[in-house]
Short mmCIF file of C-alpha atoms and ligand atoms in Angstrom, two decimals:
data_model
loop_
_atom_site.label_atom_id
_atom_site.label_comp_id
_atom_site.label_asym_id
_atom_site.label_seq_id
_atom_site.Cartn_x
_atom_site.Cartn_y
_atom_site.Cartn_z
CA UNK A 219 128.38 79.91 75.72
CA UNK A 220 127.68 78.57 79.36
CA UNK A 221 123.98 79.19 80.58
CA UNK A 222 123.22 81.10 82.87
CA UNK A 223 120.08 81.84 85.10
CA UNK A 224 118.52 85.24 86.77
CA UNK A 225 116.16 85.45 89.41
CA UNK A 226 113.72 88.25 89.19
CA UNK A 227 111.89 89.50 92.53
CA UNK A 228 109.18 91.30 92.51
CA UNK A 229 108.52 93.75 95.51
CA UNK A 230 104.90 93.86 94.76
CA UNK A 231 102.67 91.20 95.60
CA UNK A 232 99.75 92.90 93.30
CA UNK A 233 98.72 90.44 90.31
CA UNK A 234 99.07 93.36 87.93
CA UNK A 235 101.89 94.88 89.26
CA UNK A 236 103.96 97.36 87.14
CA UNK A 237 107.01 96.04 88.58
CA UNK A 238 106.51 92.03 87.83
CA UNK A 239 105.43 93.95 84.18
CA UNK A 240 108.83 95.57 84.31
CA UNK A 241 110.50 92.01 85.34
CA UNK A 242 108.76 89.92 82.32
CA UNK A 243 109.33 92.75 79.94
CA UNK A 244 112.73 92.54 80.85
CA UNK A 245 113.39 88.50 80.89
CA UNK A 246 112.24 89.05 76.97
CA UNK A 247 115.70 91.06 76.36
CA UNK A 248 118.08 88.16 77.59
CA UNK A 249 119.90 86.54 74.91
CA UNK A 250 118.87 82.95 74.29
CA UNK A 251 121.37 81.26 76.64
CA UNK A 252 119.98 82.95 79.72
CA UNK A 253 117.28 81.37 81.29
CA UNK A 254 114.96 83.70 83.71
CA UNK A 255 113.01 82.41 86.49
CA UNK A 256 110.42 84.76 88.52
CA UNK A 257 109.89 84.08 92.08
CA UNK A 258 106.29 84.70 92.53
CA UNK A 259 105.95 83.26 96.29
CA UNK A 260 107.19 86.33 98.91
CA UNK A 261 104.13 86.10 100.62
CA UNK A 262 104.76 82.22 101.48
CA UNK A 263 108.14 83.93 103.87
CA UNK A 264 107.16 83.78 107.71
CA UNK A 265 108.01 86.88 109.43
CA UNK A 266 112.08 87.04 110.29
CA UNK A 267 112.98 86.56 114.08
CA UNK A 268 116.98 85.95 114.51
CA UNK A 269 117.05 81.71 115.39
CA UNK A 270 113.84 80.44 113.86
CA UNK A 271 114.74 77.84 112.26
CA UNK A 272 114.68 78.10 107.99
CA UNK A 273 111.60 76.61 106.73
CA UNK A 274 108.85 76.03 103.72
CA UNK A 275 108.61 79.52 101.47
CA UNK A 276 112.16 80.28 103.17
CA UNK A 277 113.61 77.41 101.73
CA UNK A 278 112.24 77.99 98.85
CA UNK A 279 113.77 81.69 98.36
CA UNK A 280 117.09 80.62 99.48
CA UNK A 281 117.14 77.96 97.02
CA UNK A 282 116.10 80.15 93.92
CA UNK A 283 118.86 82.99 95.13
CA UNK A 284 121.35 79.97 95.31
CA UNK A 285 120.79 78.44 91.82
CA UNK A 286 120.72 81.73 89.88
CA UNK A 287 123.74 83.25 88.57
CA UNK A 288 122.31 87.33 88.98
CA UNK A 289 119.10 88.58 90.32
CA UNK A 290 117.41 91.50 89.54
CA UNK A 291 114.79 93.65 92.14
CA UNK A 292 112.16 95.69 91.23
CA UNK A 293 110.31 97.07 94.08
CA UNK A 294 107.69 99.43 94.41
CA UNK A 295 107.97 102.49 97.03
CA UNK A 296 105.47 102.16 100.09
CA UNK A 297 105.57 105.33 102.44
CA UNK A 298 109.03 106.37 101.56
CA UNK A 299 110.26 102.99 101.93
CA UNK A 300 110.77 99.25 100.61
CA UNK A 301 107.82 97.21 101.25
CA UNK A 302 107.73 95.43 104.32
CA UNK A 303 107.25 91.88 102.44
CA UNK A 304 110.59 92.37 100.30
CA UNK A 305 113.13 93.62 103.79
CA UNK A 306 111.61 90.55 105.19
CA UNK A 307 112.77 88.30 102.23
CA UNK A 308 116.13 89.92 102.06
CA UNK A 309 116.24 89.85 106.25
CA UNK A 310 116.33 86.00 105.88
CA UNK A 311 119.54 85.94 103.84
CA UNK A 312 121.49 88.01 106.18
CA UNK A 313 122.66 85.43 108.70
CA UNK A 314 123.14 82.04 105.54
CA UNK A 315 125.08 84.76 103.12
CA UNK A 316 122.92 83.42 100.25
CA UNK A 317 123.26 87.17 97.91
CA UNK A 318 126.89 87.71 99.42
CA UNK A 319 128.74 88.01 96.30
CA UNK A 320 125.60 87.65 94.00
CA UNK A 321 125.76 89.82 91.01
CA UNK A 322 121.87 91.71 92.01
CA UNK A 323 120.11 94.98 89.53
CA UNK A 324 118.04 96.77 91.42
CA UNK A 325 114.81 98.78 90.25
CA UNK A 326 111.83 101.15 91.46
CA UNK A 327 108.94 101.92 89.82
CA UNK A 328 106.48 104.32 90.82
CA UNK A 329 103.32 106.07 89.27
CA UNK A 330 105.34 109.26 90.80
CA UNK A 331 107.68 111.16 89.53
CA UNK A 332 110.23 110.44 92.01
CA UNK A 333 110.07 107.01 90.68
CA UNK A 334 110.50 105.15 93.97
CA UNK A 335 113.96 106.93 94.91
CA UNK A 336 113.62 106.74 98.55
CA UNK A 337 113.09 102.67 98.28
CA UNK A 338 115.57 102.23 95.75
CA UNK A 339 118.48 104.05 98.15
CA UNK A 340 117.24 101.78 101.07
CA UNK A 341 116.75 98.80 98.86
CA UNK A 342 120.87 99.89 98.01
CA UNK A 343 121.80 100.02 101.31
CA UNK A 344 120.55 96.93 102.20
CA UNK A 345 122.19 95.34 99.62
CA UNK A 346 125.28 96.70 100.54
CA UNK A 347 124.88 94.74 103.92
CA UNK A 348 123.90 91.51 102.08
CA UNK A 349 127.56 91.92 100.27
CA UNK A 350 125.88 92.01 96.75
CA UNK A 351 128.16 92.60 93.84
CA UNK A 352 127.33 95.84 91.80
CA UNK A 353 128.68 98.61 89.93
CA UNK A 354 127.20 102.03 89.61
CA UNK A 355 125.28 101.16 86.61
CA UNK A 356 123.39 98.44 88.49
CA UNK A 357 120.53 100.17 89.90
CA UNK A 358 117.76 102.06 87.87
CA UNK A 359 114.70 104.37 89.19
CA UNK A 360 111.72 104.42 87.01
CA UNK A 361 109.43 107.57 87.40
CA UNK A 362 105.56 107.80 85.90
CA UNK A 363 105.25 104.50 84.93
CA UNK A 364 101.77 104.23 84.56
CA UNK A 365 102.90 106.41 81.47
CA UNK A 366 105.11 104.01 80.16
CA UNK A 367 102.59 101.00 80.19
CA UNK A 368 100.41 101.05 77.00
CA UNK A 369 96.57 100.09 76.56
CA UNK A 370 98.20 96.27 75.82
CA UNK A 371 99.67 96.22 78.98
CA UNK A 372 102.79 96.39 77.79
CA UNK A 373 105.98 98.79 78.24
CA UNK A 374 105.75 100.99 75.56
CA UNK A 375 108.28 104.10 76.12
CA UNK A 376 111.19 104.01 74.38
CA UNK A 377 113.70 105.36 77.01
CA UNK A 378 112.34 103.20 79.80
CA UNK A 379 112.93 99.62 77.34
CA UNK A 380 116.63 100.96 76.62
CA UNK A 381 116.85 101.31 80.43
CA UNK A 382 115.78 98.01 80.97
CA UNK A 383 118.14 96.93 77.96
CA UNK A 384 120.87 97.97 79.52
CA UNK A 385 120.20 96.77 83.20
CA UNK A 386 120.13 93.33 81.26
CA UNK A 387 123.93 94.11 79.58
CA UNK A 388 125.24 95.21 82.88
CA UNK A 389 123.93 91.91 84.60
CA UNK A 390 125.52 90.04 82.85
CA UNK A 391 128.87 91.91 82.14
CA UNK A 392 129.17 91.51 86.17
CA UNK A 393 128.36 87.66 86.26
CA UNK A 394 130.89 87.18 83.77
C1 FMN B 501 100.33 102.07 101.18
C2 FMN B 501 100.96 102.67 99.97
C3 FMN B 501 102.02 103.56 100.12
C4 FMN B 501 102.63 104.10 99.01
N1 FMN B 501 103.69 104.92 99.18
C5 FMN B 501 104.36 105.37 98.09
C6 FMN B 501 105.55 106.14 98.25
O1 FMN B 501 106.00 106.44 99.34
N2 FMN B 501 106.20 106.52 97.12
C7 FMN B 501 105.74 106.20 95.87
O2 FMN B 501 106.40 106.55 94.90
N3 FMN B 501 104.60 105.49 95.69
C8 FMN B 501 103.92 105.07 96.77
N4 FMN B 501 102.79 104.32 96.61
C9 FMN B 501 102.29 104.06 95.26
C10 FMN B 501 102.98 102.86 94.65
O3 FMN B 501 104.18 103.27 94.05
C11 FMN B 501 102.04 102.24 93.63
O4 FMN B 501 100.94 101.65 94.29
C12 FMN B 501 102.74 101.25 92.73
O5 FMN B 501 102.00 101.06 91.58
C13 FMN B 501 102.89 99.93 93.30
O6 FMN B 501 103.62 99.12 92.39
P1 FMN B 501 103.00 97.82 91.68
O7 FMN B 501 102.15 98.26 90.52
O8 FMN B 501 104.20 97.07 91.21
O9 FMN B 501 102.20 97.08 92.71
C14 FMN B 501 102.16 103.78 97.73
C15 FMN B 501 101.08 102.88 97.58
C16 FMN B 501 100.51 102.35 98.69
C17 FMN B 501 99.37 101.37 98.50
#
């Protein structure tokens, strides 16, 4: 079986975010011949401005979307939308095509009960224009997660780890 490697991108800078939670929880569901890298450095991306030149943390991101086979999002909602630090990161890739054709999950998480809807359609959109490859199965919304996360720190509900599950399956039924 050939390896293959997924990028995971958080949307929350937080060092105990629910969402980077969500992302390690979910790298342990990968069957052995997966490897999955998390790229913990969005706040190392200068502020987009069409013609500055790529450079440092930019670099960086473009390389890590370039080497991975599928990447999977999971954002947090911040006032009705996708945090400002993530659109930047994706804003870079718009003019060098790095996710065009990139097999990308996508995933909110929110203490609410709308689970970070609004993001998650905008976060959809916007990886419409980046040319992503998806199905309708590749984006999940996860309501009340504080709920879901256990005195361990760990996902603990049931229906939210089968969700995660099968993000994982459809990942990887799209990368082939
Ligand atoms: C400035 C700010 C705005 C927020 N706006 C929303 C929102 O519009 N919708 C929502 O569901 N949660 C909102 N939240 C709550 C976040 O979903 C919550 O902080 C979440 O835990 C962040 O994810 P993290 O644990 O991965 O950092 C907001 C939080 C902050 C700090």
């Amino acid at each position: 079986m050939k390896n293959i490697s997924i990028l995971g991108i958080s949307g929350s800078l937080r060092a105990d975010s629910m969402n980077t939670l969500l992302l390690k929880t979910l790298a342990d569901f990968l069957p052995g011949h997966v490897r999955f890298q998390l790229f913990e450095s969005l706040d190392e991306i200068p502020h987009f401005s069409p013609g500055i030149p790529d450079h440092g943390g930019v670099i960086r991101f473009k390389q890590a979307i370039q080497m991975a086979d599928g990447v999977i999002i999971c954002t947090p909602e911040y006032a009705f939308g996708v945090p400002g630090t993530l659109k930047n990161a994706l804003d870079w890739t718009v003019a060098t095509g790095d996710l065009n054709d990139k097999p990308v999950a996508a995933i909110s998480a929110s203490p609410l009960n709308t689970g970070g809807d609004k993001a998650l359609a905008s976060l959809l959109l916007t990886l419409t224009a980046l040319g992503t490859k998806r199905n309708d199965e590749s984006s999940l919304a996860i309501p009340n997660i504080k709920l879901k996360i256990n005195s361990l720190q760990k996902i603990s509900d049931e229906p939210t780890i089968a969700a995660l599950k099968a993000q994982c399956t459809n990942l990887l039924k799209i990368i082939g």
